[in-house]
mmCIF file of C-alpha atoms in Angstrom:
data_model
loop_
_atom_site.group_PDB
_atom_site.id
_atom_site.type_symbol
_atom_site.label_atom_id
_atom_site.label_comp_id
_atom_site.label_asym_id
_atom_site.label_seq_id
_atom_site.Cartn_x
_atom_site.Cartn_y
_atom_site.Cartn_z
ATOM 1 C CA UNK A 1 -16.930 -97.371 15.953
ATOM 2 C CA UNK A 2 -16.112 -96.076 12.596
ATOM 3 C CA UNK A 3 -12.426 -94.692 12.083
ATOM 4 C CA UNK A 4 -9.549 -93.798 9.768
ATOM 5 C CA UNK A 5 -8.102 -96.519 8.066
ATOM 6 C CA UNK A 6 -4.619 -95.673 8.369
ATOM 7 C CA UNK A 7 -2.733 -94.158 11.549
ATOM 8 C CA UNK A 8 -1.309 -90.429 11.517
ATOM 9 C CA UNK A 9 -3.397 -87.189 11.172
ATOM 10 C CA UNK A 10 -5.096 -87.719 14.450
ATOM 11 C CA UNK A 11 -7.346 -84.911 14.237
ATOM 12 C CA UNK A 12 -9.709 -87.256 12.162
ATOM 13 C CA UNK A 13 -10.246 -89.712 15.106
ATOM 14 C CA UNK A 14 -11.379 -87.655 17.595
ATOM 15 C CA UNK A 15 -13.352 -85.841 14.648
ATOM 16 C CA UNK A 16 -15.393 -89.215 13.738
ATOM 17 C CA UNK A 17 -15.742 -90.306 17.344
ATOM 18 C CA UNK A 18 -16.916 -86.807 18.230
ATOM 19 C CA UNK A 19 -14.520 -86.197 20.575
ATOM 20 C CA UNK A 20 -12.669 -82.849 21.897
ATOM 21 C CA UNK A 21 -9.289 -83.444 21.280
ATOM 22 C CA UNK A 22 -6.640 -82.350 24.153
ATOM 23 C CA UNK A 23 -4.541 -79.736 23.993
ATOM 24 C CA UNK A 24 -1.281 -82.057 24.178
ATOM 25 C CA UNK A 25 -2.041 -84.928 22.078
ATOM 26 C CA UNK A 26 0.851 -87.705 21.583
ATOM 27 C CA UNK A 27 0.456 -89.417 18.588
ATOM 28 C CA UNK A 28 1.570 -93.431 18.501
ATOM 29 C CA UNK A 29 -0.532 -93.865 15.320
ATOM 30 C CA UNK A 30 1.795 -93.571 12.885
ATOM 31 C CA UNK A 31 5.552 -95.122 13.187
ATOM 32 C CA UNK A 32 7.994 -92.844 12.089
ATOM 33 C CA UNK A 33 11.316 -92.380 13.199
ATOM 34 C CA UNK A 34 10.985 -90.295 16.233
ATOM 35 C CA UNK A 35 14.615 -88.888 15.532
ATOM 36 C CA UNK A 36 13.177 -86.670 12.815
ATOM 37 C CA UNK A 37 15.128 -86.434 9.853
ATOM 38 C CA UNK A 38 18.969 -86.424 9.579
ATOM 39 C CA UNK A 39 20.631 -83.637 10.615
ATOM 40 C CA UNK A 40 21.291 -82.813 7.119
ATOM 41 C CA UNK A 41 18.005 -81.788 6.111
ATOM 42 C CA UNK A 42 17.879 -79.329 8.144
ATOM 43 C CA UNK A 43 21.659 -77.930 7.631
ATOM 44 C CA UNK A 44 21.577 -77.467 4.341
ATOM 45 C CA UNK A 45 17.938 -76.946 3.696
ATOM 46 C CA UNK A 46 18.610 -73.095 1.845
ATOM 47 C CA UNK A 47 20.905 -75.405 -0.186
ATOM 48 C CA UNK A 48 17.848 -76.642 -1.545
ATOM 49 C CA UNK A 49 15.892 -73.938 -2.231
ATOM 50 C CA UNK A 50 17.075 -73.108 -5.614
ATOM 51 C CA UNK A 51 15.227 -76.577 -6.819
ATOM 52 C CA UNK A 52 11.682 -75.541 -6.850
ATOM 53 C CA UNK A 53 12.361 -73.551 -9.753
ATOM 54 C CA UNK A 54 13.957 -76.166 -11.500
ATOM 55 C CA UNK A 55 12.006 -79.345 -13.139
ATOM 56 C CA UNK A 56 13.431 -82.450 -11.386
ATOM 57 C CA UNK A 57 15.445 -85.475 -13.214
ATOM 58 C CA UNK A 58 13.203 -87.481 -15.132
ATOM 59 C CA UNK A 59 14.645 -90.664 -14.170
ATOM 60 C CA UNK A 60 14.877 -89.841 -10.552
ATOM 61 C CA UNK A 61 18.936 -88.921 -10.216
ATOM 62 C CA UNK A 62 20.485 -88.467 -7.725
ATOM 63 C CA UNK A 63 18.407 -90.961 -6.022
ATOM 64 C CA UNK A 64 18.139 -94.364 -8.753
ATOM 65 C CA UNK A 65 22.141 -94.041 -8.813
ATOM 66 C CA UNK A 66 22.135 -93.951 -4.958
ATOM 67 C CA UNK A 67 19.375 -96.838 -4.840
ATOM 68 C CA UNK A 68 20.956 -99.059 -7.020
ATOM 69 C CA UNK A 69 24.614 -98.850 -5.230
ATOM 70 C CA UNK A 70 22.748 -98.825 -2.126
ATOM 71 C CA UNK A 71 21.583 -102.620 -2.709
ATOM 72 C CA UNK A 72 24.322 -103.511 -5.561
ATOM 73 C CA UNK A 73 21.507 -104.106 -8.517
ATOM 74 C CA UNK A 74 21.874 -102.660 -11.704
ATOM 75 C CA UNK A 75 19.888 -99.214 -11.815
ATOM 76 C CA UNK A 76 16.976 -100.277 -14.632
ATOM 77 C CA UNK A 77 16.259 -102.577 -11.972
ATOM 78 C CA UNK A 78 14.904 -100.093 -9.544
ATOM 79 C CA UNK A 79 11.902 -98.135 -10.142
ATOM 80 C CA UNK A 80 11.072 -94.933 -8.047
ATOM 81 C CA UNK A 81 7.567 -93.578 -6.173
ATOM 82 C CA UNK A 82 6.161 -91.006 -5.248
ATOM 83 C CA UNK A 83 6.115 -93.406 -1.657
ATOM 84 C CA UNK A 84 5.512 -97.189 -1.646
ATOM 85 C CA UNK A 85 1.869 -96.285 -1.602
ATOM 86 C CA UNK A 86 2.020 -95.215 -5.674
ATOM 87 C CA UNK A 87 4.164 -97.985 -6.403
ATOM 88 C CA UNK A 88 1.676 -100.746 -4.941
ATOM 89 C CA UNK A 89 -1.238 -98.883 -7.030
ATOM 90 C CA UNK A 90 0.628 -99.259 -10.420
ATOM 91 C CA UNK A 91 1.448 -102.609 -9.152
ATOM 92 C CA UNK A 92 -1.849 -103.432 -8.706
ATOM 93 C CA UNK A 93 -3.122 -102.760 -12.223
ATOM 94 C CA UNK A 94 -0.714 -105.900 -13.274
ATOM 95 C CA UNK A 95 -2.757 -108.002 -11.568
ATOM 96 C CA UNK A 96 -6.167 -106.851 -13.160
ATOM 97 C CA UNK A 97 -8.683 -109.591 -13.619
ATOM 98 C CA UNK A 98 -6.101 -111.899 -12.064
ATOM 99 C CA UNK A 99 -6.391 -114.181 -8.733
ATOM 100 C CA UNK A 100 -3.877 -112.450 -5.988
ATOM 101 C CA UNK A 101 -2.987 -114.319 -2.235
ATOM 102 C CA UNK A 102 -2.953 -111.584 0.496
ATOM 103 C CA UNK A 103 -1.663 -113.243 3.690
ATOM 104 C CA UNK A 104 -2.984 -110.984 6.742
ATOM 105 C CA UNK A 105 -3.107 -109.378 9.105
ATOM 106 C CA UNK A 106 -1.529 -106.971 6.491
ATOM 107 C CA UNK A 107 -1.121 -103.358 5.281
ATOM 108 C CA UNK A 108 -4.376 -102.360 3.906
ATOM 109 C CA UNK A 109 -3.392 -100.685 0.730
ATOM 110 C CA UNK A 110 -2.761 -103.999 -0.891
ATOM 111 C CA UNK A 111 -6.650 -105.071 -0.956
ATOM 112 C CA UNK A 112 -7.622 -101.573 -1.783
ATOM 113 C CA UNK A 113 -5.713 -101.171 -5.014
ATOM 114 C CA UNK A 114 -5.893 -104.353 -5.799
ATOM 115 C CA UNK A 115 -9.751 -104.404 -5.672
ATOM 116 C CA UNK A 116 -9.760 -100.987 -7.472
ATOM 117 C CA UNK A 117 -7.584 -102.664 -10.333
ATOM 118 C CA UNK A 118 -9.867 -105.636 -10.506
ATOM 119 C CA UNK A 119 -7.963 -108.499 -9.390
ATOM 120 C CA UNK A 120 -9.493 -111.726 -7.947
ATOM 121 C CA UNK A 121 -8.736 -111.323 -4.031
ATOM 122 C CA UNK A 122 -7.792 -114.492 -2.450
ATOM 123 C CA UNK A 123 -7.265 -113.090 1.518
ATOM 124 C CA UNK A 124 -4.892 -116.292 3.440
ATOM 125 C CA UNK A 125 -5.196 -115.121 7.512
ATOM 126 C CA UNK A 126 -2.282 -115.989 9.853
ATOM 127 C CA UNK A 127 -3.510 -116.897 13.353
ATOM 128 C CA UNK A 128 -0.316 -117.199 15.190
ATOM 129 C CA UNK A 129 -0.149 -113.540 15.417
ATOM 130 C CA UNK A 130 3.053 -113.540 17.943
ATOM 131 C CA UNK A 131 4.824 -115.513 15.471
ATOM 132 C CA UNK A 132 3.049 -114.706 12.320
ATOM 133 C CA UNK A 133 3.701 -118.218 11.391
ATOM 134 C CA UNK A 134 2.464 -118.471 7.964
ATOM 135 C CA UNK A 135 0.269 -120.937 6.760
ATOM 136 C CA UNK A 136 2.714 -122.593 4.173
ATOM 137 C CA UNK A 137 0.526 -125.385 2.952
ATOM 138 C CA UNK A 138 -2.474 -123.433 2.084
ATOM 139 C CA UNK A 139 -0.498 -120.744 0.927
ATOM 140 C CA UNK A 140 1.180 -123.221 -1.499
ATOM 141 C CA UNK A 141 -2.504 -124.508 -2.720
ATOM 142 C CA UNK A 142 -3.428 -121.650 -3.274
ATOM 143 C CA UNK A 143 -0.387 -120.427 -5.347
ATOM 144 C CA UNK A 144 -1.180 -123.092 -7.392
ATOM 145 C CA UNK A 145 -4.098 -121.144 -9.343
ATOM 146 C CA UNK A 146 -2.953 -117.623 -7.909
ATOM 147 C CA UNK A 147 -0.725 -115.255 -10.481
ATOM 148 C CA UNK A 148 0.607 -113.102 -7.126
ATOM 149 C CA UNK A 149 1.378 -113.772 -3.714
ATOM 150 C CA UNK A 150 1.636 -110.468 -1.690
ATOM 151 C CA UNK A 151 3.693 -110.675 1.497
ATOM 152 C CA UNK A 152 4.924 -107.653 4.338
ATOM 153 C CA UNK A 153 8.003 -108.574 5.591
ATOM 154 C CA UNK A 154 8.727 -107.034 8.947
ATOM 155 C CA UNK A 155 4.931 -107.750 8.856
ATOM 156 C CA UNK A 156 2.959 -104.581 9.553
ATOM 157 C CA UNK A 157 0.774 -104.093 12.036
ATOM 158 C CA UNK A 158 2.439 -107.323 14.150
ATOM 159 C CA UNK A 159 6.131 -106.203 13.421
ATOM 160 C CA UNK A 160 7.115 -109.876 12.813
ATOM 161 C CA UNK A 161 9.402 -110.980 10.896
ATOM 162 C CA UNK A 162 8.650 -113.978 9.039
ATOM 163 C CA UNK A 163 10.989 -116.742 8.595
ATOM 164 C CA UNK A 164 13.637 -115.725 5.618
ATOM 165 C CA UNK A 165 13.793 -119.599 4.837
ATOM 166 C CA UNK A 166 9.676 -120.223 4.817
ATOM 167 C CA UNK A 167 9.838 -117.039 2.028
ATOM 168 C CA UNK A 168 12.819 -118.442 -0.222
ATOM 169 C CA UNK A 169 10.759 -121.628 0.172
ATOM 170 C CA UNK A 170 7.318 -120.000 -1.425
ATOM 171 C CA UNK A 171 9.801 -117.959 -3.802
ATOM 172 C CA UNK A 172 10.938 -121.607 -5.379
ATOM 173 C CA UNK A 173 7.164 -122.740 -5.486
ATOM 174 C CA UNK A 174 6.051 -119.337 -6.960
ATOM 175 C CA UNK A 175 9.198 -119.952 -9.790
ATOM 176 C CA UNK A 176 7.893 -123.933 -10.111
ATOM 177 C CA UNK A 177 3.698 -122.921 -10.834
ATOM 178 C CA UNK A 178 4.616 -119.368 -12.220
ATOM 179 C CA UNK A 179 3.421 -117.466 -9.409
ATOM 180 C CA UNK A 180 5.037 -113.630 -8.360
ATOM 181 C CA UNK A 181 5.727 -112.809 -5.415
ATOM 182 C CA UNK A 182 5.414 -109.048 -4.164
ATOM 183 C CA UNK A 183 7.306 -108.530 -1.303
ATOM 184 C CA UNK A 184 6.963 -105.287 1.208
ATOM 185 C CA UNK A 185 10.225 -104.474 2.860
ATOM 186 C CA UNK A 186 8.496 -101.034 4.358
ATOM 187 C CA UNK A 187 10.174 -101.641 7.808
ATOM 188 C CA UNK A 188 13.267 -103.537 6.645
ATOM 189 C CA UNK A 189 15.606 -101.069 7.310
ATOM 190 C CA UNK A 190 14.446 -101.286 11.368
ATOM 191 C CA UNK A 191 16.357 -104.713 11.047
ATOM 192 C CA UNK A 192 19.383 -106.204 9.153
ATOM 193 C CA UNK A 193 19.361 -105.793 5.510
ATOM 194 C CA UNK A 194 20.546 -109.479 5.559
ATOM 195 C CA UNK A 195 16.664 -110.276 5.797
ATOM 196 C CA UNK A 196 15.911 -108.785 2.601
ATOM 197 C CA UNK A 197 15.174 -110.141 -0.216
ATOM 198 C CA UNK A 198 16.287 -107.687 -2.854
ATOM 199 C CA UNK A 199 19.225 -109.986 -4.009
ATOM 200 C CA UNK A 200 16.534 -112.744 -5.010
ATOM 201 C CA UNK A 201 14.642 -110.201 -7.231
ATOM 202 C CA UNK A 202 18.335 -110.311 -9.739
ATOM 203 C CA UNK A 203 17.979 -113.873 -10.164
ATOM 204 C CA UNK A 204 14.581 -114.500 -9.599
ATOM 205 C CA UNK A 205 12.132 -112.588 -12.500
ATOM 206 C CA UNK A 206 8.666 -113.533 -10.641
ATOM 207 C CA UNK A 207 9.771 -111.596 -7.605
ATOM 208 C CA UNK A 208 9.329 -107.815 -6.742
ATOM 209 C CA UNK A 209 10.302 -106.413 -3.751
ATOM 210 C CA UNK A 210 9.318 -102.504 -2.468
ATOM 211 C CA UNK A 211 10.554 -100.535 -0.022
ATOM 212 C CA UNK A 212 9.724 -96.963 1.644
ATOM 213 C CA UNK A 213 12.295 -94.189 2.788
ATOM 214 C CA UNK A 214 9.596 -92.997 4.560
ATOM 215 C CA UNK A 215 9.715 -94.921 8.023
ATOM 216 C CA UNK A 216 13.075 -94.853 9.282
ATOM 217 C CA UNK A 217 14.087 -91.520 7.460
ATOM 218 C CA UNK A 218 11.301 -89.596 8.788
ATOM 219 C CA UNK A 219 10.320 -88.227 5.774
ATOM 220 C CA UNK A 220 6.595 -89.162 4.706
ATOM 221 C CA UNK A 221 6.042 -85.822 3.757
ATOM 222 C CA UNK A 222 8.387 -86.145 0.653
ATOM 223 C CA UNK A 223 6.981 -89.405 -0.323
ATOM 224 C CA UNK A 224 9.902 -91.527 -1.316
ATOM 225 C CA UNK A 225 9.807 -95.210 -2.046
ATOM 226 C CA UNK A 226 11.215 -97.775 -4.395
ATOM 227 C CA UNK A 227 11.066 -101.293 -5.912
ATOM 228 C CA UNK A 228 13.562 -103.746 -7.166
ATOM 229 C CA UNK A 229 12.521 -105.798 -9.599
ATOM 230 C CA UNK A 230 13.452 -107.415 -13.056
ATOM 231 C CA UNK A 231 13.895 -105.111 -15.605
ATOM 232 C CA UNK A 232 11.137 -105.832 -17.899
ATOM 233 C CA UNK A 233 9.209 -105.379 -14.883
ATOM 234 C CA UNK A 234 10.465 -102.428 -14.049
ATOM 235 C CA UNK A 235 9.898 -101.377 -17.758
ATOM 236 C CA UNK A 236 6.108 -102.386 -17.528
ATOM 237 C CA UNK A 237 5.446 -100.635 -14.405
ATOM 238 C CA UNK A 238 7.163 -97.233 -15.382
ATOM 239 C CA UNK A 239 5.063 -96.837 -18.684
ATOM 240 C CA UNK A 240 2.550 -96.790 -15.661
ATOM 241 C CA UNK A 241 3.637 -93.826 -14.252
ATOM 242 C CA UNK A 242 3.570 -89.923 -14.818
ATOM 243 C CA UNK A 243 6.938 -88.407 -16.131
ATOM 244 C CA UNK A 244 7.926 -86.673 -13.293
ATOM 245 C CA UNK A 245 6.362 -88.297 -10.511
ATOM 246 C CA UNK A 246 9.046 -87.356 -7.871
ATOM 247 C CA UNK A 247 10.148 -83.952 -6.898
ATOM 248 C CA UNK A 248 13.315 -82.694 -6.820
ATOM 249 C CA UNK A 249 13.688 -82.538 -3.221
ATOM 250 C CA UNK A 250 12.542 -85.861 -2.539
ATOM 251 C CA UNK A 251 15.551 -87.016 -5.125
ATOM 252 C CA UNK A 252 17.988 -84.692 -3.547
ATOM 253 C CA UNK A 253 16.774 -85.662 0.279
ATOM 254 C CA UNK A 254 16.894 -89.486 -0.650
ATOM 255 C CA UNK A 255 20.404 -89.861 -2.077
ATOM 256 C CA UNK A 256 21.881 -88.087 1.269
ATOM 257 C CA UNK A 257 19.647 -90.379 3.747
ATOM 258 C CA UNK A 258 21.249 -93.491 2.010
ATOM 259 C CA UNK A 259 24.696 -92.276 3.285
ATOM 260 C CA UNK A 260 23.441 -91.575 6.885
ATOM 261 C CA UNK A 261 24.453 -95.272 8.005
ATOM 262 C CA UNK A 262 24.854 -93.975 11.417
ATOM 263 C CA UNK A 263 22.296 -92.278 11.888
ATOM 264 C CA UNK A 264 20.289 -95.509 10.803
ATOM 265 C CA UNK A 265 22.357 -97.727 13.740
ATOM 266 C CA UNK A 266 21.006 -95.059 16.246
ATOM 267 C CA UNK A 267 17.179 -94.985 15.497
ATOM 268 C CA UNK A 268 17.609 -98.927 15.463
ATOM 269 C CA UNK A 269 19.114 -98.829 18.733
ATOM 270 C CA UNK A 270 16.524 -97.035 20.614
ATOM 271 C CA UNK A 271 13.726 -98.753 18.962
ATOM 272 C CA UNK A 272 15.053 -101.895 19.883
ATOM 273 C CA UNK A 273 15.746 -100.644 23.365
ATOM 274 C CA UNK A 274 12.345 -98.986 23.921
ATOM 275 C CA UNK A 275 10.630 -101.472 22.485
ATOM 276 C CA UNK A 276 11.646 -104.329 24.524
ATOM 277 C CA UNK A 277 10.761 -102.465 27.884
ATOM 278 C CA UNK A 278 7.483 -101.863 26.428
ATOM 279 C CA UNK A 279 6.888 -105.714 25.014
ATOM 280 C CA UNK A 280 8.037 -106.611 29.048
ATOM 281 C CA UNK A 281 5.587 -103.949 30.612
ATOM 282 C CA UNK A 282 2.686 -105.190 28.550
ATOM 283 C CA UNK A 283 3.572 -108.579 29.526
ATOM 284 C CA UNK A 284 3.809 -108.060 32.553
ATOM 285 C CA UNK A 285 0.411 -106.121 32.939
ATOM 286 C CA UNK A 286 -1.550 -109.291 31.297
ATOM 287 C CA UNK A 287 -1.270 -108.343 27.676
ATOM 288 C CA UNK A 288 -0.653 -110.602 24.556
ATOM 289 C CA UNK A 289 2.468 -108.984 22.565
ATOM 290 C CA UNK A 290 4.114 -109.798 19.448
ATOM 291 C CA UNK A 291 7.482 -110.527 18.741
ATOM 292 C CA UNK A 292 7.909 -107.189 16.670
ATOM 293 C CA UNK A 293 11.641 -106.565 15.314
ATOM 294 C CA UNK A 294 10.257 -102.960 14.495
ATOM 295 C CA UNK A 295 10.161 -99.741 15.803
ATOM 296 C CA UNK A 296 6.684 -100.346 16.752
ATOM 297 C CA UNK A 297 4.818 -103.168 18.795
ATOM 298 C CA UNK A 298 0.932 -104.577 18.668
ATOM 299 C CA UNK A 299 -0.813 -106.109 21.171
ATOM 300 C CA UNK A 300 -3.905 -107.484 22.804
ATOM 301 C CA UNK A 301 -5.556 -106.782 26.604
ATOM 302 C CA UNK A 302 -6.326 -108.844 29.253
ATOM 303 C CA UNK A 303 -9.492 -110.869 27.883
ATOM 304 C CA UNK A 304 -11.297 -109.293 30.600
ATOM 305 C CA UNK A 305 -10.706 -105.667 29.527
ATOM 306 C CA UNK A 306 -12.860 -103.602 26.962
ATOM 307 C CA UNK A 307 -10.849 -102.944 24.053
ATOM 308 C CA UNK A 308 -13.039 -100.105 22.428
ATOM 309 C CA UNK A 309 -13.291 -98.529 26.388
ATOM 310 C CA UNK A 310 -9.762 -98.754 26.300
ATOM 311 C CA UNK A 311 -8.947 -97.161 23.564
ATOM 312 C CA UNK A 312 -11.428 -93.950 23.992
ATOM 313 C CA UNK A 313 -9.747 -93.616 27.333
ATOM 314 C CA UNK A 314 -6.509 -93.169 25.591
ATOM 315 C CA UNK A 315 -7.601 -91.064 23.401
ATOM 316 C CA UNK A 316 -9.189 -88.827 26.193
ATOM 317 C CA UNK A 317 -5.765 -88.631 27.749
ATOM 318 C CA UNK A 318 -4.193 -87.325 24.470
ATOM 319 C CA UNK A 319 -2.497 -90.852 23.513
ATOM 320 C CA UNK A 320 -4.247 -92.040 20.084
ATOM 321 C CA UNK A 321 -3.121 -95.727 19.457
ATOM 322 C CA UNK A 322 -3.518 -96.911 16.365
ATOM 323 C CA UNK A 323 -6.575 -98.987 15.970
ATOM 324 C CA UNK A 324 -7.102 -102.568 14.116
ATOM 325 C CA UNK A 325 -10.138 -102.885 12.732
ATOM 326 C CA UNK A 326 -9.502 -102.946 9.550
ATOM 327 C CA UNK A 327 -6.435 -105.251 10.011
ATOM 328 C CA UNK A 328 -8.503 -108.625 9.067
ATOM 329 C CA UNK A 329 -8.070 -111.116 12.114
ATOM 330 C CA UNK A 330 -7.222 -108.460 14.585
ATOM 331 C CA UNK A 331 -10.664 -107.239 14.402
ATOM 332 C CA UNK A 332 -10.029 -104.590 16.647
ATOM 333 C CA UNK A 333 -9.234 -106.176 19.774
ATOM 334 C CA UNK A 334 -5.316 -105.378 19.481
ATOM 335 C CA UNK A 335 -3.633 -102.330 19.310
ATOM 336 C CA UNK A 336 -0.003 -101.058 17.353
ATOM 337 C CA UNK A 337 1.867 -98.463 19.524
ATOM 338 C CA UNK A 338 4.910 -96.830 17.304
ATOM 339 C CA UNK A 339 8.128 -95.979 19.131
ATOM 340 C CA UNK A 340 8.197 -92.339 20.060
ATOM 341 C CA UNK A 341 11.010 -89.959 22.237
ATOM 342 C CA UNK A 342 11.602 -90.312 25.863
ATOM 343 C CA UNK A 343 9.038 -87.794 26.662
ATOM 344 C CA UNK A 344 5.955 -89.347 24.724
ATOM 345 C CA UNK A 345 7.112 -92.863 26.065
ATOM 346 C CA UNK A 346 7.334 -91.857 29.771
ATOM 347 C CA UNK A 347 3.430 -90.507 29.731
ATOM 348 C CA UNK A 348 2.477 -93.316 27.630
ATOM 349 C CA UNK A 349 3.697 -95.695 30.610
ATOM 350 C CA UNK A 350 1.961 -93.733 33.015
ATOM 351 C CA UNK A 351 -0.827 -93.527 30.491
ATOM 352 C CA UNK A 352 -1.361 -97.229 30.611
ATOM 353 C CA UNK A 353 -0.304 -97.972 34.061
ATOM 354 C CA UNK A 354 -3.821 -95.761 35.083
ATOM 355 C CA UNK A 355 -5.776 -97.860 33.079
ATOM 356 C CA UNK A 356 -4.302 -101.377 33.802
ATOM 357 C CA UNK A 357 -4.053 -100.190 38.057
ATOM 358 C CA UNK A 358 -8.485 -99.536 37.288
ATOM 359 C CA UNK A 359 -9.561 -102.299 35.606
ATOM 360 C CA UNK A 360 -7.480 -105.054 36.837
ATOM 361 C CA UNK A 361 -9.842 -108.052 37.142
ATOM 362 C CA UNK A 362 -12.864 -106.416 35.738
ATOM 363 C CA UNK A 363 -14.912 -108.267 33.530
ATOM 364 C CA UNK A 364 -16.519 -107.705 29.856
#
């Protein structure tokens, strides 16, 4: 069963399955805010009209100055992208010809710009999926001889997040055997900004941390994203980049999402409440669930159900999951559902309870 690597756009799974896609599809792939944007965008959206004609800031104002209050670091620590994705390919071209640790299950863009850059691909597999314990003794082995550790922390697909202290603890190796840590803070913002570890990238000059805008603002359209990092870091990287790789509107857009705190508290509190009836009604239906802190979970069937059956028989009823089998370890056999409105949750429910009602007991 070959299919997209990444979730969203769901037109090109039922396009490589060769499948007639329904009418009403609902699309769990992809976990953005299901909010939308702030209420801003939208209210003052002639406001920003007059920009297209203009060429935007070069060094990404309003936004850097917003960024850099944001997370109290000093703004030629920050570096903008045109999203997170842009940033980890630039990224990747530091580590050409280099050996890099990716600990997965993980985001796939890491390997795939990595590899393009020519860097030495060490891949590290977590098996405790629920806890996404990580393998701290091999990982520090391996750091030994490594020049980068990556790391996605909330962990995406699981939506773990991995112990702050077993991080700080690899962060102190990495300083001792001059190994960097690159740490992805995409889904951050769905938990406590406590967890991050943006504050160790002003002390620490081996660690770079990115985030996105693009998950809890609703905005992947713009593509938005940022790094923190130390500023001859940051001065390496941007050489790396095009002059104006942001638009204006992203810039503009960006700054005013940093103020919408509450807005922020609100998505968090929904996710968090949707998501926990979800993690029970899995449970409670046989599956294996993580212990996602995200607006999103992943899990795993009964061992006795089909997973691939199971999944075309979503996708028949208009509910496209998003698939793992290119998520190393998962191999396919779990699934990530992102948090949607009440509407797209209630005939997800009913969604699954068809399936797990027929095939309760039935074998492989």
């Amino acid at each position: 069963m070959l299919l997209p690597n990444h979730g969203a756009n769901p037109q090109n799974v039922y396009q490589q399955l060769g499948l007639t896609m329904p009418e009403e599809v609902y699309d769990f792939s992809e976990n953005v805010n299901a909010a939308g944007p702030p209420s801003f965008v939208e209210a003052r959206w002639r406001t920003f009209y007059p920009l297209i004609q203009r060429y935007p800031d070069p060094d990404g104002e309003p936004f850097l100055t917003k960024v850099a209050a944001f997370h109290q670091v000093k703004k030629d620590m920050v570096l903008l992208g045109n999203g997170a994705s842009e940033l980890f390919s630039i990224i990747a071209r530091r580590y050409a010809q280099k050996r890099v640790i990716v600990v997965h299950p993980t985001f796939s863009e890491y390997e795939r710009t990595l590899r393009a850059a020519g860097a030495i691909i060490i891949p590290i597999l977590v098996t405790d999926f629920i806890q996404y314990t990580l393998p701290m003794e091999r990982l520090k082995q391996e750091m030994v001889e490594a020049d980068a550790l990556y790391i996605c922390t909330p962990n995406n697909p699981t939506g773990v997040l991995p112990k702050k202290e077993a991080i700080l603890d690899l962060l102190e190796h990495g300083r001792a055997v001059k190994c960097e840590l690159v740490i992805d803070e995409a889904f951050m913002d769905w938990v406590d900004e406590a967890n991050s570890l943006i504050h160790e990238s002003v002390e620490n000059s081996h660690v770079l941390v990115v985030r996105s805008m693009t998950k809890m603002y609703a905005i992947p359209g713009l593509r938005l994203g940022y790094l923190v990092a130390h500023t001859s870091i940051v001065n390496e990287l941007k050489d790396m980049l095009p002059h104006w790789n942001l638009n204006a509107f992203a810039l503009v857009i960006g700054a005013g999402c940093l103020d919408e705190q509450h807005y922020s508290q609100q998505a968090i509190a929904y996710a968090t409440t949707q998501r926990e009836q979800l993690h029970r009604f899995l449970q409670e239906n046989g599956c294996r669930v993580t212990n996602s802190v995200t607006n999103y979970v992943c899990f795993s069937l009964p061992k006795e159900q089909q997973a691939d059956a199971f999944f075309t028989y979503c996708l028949a009823q208009g509910v496209v999951l998003r698939h793992t089998k290119n998520f190393k370890g998962l191999q396919g056999e779990w699934f990530r559902i992102g948090i949607k409105d009440i509407a797209a949750m209630t005939y997800l429910h009913n969604c699954l309870q068809a399936w797990f009602n027929a095939n309760k007991g039935r074998e492989k």
